[in-house]
XYZ file of C-alpha atoms in Angstrom:
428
model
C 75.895 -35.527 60.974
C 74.150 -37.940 58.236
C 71.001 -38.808 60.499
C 70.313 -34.723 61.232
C 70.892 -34.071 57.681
C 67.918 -36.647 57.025
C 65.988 -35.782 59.351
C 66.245 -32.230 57.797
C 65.494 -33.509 54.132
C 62.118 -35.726 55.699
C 60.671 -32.617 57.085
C 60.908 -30.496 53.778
C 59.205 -33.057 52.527
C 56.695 -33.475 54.922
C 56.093 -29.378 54.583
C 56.100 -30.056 50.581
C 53.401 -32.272 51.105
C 51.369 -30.658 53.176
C 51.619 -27.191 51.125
C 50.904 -29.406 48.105
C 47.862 -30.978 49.936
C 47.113 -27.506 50.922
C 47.058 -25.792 47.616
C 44.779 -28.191 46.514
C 42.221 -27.774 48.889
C 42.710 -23.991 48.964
C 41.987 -24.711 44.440
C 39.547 -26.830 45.094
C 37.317 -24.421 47.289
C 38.012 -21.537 44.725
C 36.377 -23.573 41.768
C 33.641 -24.703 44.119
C 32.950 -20.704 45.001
C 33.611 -19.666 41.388
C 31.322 -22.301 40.140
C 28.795 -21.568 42.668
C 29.265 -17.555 41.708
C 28.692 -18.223 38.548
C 25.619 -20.428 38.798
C 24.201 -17.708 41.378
C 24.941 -15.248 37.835
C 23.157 -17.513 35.486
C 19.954 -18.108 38.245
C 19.899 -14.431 38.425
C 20.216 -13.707 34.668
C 17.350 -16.175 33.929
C 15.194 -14.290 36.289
C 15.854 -10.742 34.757
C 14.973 -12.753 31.140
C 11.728 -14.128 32.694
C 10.956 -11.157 34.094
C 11.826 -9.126 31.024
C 10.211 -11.437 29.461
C 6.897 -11.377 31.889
C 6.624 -7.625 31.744
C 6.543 -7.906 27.595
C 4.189 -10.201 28.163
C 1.622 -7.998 30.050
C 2.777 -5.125 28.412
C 1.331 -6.742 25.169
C -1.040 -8.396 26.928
C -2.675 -4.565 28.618
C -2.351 -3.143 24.699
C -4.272 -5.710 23.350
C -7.101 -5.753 25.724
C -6.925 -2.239 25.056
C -7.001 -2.517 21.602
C -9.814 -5.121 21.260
C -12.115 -2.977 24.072
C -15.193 -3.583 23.054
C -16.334 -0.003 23.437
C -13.944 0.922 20.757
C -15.703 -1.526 18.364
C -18.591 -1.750 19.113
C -22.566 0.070 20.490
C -23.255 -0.379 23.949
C -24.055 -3.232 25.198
C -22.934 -5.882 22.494
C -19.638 -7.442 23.715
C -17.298 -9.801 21.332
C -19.088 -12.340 23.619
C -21.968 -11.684 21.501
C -19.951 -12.487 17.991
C -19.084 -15.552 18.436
C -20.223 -18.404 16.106
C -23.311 -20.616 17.257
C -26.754 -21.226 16.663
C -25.672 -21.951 12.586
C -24.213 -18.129 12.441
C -21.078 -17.391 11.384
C -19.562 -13.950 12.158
C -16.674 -11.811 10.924
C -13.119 -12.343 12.873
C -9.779 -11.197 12.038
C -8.430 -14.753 11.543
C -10.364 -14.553 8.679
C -7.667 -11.862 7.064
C -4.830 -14.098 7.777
C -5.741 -15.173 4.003
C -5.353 -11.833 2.661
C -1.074 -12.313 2.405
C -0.719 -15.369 0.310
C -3.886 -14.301 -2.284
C -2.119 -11.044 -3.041
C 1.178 -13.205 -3.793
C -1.307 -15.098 -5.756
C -2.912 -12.474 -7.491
C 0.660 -11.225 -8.113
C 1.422 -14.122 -9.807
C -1.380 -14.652 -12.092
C -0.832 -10.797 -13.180
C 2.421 -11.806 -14.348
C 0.912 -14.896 -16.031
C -1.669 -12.512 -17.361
C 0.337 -9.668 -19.077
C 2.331 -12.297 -21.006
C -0.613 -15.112 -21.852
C -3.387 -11.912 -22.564
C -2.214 -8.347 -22.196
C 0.793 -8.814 -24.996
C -1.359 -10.417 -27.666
C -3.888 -8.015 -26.822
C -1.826 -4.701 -27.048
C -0.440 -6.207 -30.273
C -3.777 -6.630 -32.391
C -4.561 -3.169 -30.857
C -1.289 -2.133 -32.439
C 0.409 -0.813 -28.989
C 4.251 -0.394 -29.632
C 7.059 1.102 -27.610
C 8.599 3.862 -29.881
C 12.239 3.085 -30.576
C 14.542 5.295 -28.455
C 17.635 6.596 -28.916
C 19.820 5.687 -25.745
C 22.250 8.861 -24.334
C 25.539 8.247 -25.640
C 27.568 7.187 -22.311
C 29.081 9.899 -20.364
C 30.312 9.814 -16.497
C 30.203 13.319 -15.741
C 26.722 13.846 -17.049
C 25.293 10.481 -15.435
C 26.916 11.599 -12.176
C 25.047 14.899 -12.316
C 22.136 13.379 -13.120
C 21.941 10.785 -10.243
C 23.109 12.909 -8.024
C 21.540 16.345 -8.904
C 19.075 16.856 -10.954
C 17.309 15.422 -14.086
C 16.049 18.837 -15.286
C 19.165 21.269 -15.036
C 19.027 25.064 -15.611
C 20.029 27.071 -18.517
C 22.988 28.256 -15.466
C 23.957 24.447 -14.885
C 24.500 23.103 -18.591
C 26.367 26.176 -19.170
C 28.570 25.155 -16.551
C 28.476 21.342 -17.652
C 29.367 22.712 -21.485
C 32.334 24.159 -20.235
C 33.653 21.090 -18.519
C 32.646 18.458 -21.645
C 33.138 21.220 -24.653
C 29.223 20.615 -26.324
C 26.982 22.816 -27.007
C 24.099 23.533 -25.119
C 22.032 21.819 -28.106
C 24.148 18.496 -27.248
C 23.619 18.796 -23.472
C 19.824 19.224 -23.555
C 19.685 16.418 -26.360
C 21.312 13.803 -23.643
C 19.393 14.830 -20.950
C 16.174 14.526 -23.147
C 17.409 10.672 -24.399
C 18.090 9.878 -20.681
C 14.789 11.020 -19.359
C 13.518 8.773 -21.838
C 15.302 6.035 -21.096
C 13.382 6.236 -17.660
C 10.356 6.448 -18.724
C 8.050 3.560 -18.922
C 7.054 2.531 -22.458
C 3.675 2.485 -23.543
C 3.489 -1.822 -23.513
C 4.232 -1.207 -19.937
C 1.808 1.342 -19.085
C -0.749 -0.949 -21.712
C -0.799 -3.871 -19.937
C -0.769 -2.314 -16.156
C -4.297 -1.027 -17.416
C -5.478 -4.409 -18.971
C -4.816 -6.660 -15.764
C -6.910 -3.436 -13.843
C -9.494 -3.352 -16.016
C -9.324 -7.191 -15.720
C -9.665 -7.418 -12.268
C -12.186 -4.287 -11.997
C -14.508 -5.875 -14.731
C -14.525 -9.006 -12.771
C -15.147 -7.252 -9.216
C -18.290 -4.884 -10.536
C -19.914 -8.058 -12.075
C -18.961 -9.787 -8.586
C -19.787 -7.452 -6.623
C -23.528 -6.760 -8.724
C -24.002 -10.807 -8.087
C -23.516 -11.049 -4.400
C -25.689 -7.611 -4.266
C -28.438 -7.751 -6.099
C -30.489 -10.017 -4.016
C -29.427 -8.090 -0.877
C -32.556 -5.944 0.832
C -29.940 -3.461 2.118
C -28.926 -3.179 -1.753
C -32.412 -1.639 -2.300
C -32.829 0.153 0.916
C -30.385 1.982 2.491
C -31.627 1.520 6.144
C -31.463 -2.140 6.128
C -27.938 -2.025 6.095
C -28.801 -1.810 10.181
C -30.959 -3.950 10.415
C -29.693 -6.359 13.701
C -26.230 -4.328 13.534
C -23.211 -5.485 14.697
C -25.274 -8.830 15.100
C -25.316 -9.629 11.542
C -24.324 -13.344 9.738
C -21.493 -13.778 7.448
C -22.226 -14.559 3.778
C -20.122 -16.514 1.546
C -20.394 -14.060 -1.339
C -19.048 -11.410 1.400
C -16.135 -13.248 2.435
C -14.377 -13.505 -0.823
C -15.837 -10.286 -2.130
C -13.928 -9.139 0.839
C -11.147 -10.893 0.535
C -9.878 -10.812 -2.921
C -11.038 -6.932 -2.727
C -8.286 -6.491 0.088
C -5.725 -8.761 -1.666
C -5.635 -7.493 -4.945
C -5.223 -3.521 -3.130
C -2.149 -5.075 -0.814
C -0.935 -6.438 -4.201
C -0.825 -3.179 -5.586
C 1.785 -2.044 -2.477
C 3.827 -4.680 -3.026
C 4.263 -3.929 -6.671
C 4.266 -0.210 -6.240
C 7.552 0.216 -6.821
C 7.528 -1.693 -9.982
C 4.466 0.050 -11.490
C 4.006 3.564 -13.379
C 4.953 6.039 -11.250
C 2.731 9.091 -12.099
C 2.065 12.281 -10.278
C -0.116 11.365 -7.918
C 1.885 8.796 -6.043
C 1.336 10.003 -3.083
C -2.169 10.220 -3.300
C -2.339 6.577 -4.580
C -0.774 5.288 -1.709
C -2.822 6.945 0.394
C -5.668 5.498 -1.323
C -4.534 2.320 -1.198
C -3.698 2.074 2.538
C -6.836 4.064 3.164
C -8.869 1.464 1.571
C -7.029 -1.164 3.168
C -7.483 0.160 6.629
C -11.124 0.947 5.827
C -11.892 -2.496 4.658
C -10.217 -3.779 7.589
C -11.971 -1.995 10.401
C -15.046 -2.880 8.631
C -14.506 -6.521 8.593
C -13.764 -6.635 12.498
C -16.344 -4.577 13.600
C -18.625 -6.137 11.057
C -19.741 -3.047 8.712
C -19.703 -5.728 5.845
C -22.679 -4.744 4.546
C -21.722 -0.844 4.286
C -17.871 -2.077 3.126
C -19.393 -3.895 -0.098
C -21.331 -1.125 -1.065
C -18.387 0.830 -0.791
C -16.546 -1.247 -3.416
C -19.010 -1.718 -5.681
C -19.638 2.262 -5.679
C -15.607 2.686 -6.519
C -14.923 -0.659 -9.021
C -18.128 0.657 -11.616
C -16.008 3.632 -12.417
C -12.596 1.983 -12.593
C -13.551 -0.361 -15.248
C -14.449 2.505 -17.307
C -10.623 4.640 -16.565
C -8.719 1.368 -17.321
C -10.621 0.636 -20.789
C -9.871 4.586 -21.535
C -6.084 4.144 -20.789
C -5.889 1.207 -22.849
C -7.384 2.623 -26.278
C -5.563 6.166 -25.294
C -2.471 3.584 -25.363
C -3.486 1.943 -28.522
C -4.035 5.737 -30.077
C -7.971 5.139 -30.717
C -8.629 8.597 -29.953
C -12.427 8.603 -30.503
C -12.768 5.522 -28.698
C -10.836 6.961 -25.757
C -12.393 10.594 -25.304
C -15.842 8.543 -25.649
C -15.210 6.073 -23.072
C -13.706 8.988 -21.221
C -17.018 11.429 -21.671
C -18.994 8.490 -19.723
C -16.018 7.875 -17.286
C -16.166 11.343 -16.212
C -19.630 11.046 -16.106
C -20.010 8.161 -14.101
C -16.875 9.026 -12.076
C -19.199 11.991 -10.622
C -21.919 10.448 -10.243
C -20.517 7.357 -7.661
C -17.333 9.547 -6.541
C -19.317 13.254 -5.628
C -22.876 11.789 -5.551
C -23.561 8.328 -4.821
C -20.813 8.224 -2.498
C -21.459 11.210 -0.315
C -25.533 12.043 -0.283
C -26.021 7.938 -0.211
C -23.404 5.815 1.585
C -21.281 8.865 4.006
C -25.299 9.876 5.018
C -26.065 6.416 5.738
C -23.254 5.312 7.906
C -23.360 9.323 9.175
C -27.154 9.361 9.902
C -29.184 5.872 10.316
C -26.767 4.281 12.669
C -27.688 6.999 15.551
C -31.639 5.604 15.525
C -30.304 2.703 16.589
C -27.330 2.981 19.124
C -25.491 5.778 20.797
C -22.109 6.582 18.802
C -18.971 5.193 19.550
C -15.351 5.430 18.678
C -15.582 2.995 15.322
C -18.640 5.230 14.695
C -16.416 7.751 14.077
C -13.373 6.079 12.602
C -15.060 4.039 10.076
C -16.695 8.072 9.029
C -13.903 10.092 9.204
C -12.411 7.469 7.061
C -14.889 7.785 4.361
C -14.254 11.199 4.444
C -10.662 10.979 3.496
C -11.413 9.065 0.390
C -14.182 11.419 -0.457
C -11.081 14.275 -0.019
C -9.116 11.966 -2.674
C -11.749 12.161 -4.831
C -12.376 15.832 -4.488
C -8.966 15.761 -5.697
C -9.202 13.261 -8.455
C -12.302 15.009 -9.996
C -10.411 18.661 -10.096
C -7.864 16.541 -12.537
C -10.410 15.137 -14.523
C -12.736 18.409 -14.924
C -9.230 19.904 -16.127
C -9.163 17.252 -18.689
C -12.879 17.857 -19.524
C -12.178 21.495 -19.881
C -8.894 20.768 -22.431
C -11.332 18.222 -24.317
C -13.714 20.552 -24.489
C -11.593 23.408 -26.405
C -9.503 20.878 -28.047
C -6.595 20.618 -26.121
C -6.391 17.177 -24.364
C -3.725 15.601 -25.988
C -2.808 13.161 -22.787
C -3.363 12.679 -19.190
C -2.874 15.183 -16.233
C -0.717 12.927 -14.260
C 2.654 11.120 -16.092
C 5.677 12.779 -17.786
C 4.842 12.712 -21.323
C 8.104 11.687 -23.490
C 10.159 14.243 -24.657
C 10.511 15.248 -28.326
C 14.299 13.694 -29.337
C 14.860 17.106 -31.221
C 13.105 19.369 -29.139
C 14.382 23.145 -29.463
C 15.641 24.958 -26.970
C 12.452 26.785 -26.280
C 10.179 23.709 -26.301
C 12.657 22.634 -23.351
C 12.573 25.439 -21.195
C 8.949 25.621 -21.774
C 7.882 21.747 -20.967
C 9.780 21.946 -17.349
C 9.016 25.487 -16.039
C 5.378 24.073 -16.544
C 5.328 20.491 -17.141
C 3.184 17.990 -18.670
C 1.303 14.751 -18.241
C 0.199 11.240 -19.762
C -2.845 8.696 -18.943
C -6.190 8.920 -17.288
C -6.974 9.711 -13.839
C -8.556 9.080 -10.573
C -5.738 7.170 -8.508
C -5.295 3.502 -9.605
């Protein structure tokens, strides 16, 4: 009975080791098909990533040859093969622009250095101060309503806020006048945003008159084709060019910083305008055209920023004289020069020379939006010439002017059903 009972317990053992041995194999091929499933995955993942990654690549690759077509650039039969540096001649590239970033930082930086080294002392021996305001008395309800909806209520809505708060309509109007005003950039502000343009647009025009004045194509308007698009880069137009470009991209990145006057919108356009202007003219190598174009635009600046400044300061005579030969010259470059000169010669000459071609008539039609923008800058400043005229220009056409701290009732309702302005005009 002993021996069958052990040779019962040895075979349960035996089985126990065999299912053991078993399960292990039977484990053992599971993580060796798991593993290999999952390596299979990853190989197959990879490939969707390269070839994700591939089709990118040719995707990119298909808009950029597309982009850079030399028929979109540039007359039949010149080829970027033809632009490229040799023989002692440089030409135009867009690597060249890669620049433009880190001088606008730059120029940002030595504006700030410049408004508190130059533009302060300056605005004080000019006597520019920022009036002492009267801040609104602190109120949630009426800061919540003013956030939220709007900063010029109706005779309807401060009835209904004077019914909530218990003032007066006098009181209401009187908080909404402080707080507008506590918005409103003071005149040191607005001073010294015109001295660092005038700055900068004084030192362009005399820049821009030194690389230019020894130029044929200066002279003559028809030599500005002369070789076209096979044409050398100077020095004096490279950082013309360049600090041009940066100190307009500095302008968008301190946009939201700056005076914020009625034509916003059409000084943004402006600026990106220009940008994209000077841009396309640097790669397809209208350099010549593209500093005439800046020179035309920076004579008249200097004169608007030096008339902000004194209007700032209060030298009234000083301002509406400067302004007289501002408006004067404004016409002349903006509505003359600009159109009947440099719009016919980029229009007209080019065709005796090639066949047109799509930059033909992007670089135009781009020129004619900033002609448009001064179409629309000139109606502002004829409206000032008409007020000065008849004795009526008491500030500009294009910023809120600051409210009166005791301003009736009727002086209210009559500044916002037609509004008002404050500085000089044209879009910078």
């Amino acid at each position: 009975m002993s021996s069958l009972w052990g040779v019962e317990v040895c075979s349960e053992s035996v089985c126990l080791c065999v299912y053991v041995r078993e399960r292990k194999r039977v484990n053992l091929y599971l993580k060796v098909c798991v593993n290999r499933i999952t390596t299979e995955k990853a190989g197959k993942q990879e490939e969707r990533k390269e070839c994700v990654q591939t089709r990118k690549g040719q995707i990119w690759a298909m808009l950029s040859e597309w982009f850079w077509w030399d028929r979109l650039w540039l007359p039949r039969p010149v080829t970027w093969a033809d632009l490229q540096d040799s023989e002692g001649r440089v030409y135009a590239c867009v690597s060249h622009l890669y620049i433009i970033l880190p001088v606008a930082v730059l120029l940002l930086g030595l504006r700030t250095f410049y408004e508190r080294l130059i533009a302060v002392p300056l605005a004080e021996a000019l006597g520019v101060k920022d009036k002492i305001r009267k801040r609104a008395s602190h109120n949630p309800i009426l800061e919540i309503y003013y956030n939220t909806h709007s900063k010029h209520p109706t005779q309807a809505d401060i009835k209904g806020v004077c019914k909530r708060l218990g003032w007066s309509e006098r009181q209401v109007e009187r908080w909404f006048r402080r707080r507008r005003n506590q918005d409103r950039p003071g005149l040191l502000k607005k001073f010294k945003e015109a001295s660092w343009r005038f700055a900068f647009y004084l030192c362009s025009s005399f820049g821009g008159v030194l690389a230019l004045h020894d130029k044929p194509w200066f002279y003559d308007l028809r030599e500005v084709w002369a070789g076209f698009p096979k044409q050398s880069l100077l020095d004096s137009q490279y950082w013309y060019y360049i600090i041009e470009m940066s100190f307009y991209g500095s302008l968008l990145f301190s946009v939201a910083a700056d005076v914020k006057r009625k034509d916003f919108k059409e000084q943004l356009v402006h600026h990106w305008a220009t940008l994209t202007l000077l841009s396309f003219s640097w790669c397809a190598n209208y350099i010549r055209i593209g500093t005439l174009v800046m020179l035309v635009h920076d004579t008249s600046d200097v004169l608007l920023e030096s008339a902000k400044m004194f209007n700032y300061a209060g030298w009234e005579t000083t301002c509406n004289s400067i302004f007289v030969v501002f408006a004067l010259v404004f016409m002349v470059t903006r509505l003359i020069i600009f159109p009947f000169w440099l719009i016919h010669c980029t229009w007209v000459y080019p065709l005796d020379q090639f066949e047109p071609f799509f930059g033909y008539y992007f670089f135009n039609v781009m020129l004619v939006v900033l002609l448009l923008l001064h179409v629309f800058w000139a109606s502002l400043i004829l409206r000032m010439v008409k007020k000065f005229i008849f004795g009526k220009l008491k500030c500009d056409e294009r910023s809120d002017e600051e409210e009166d701290e005791e301003g009736s009732e009727e002086d209210y309702t009559h500044t916002y059903s037609n509004g008002s302005g404050n500085g000089l005009s044209n879009g910078h």
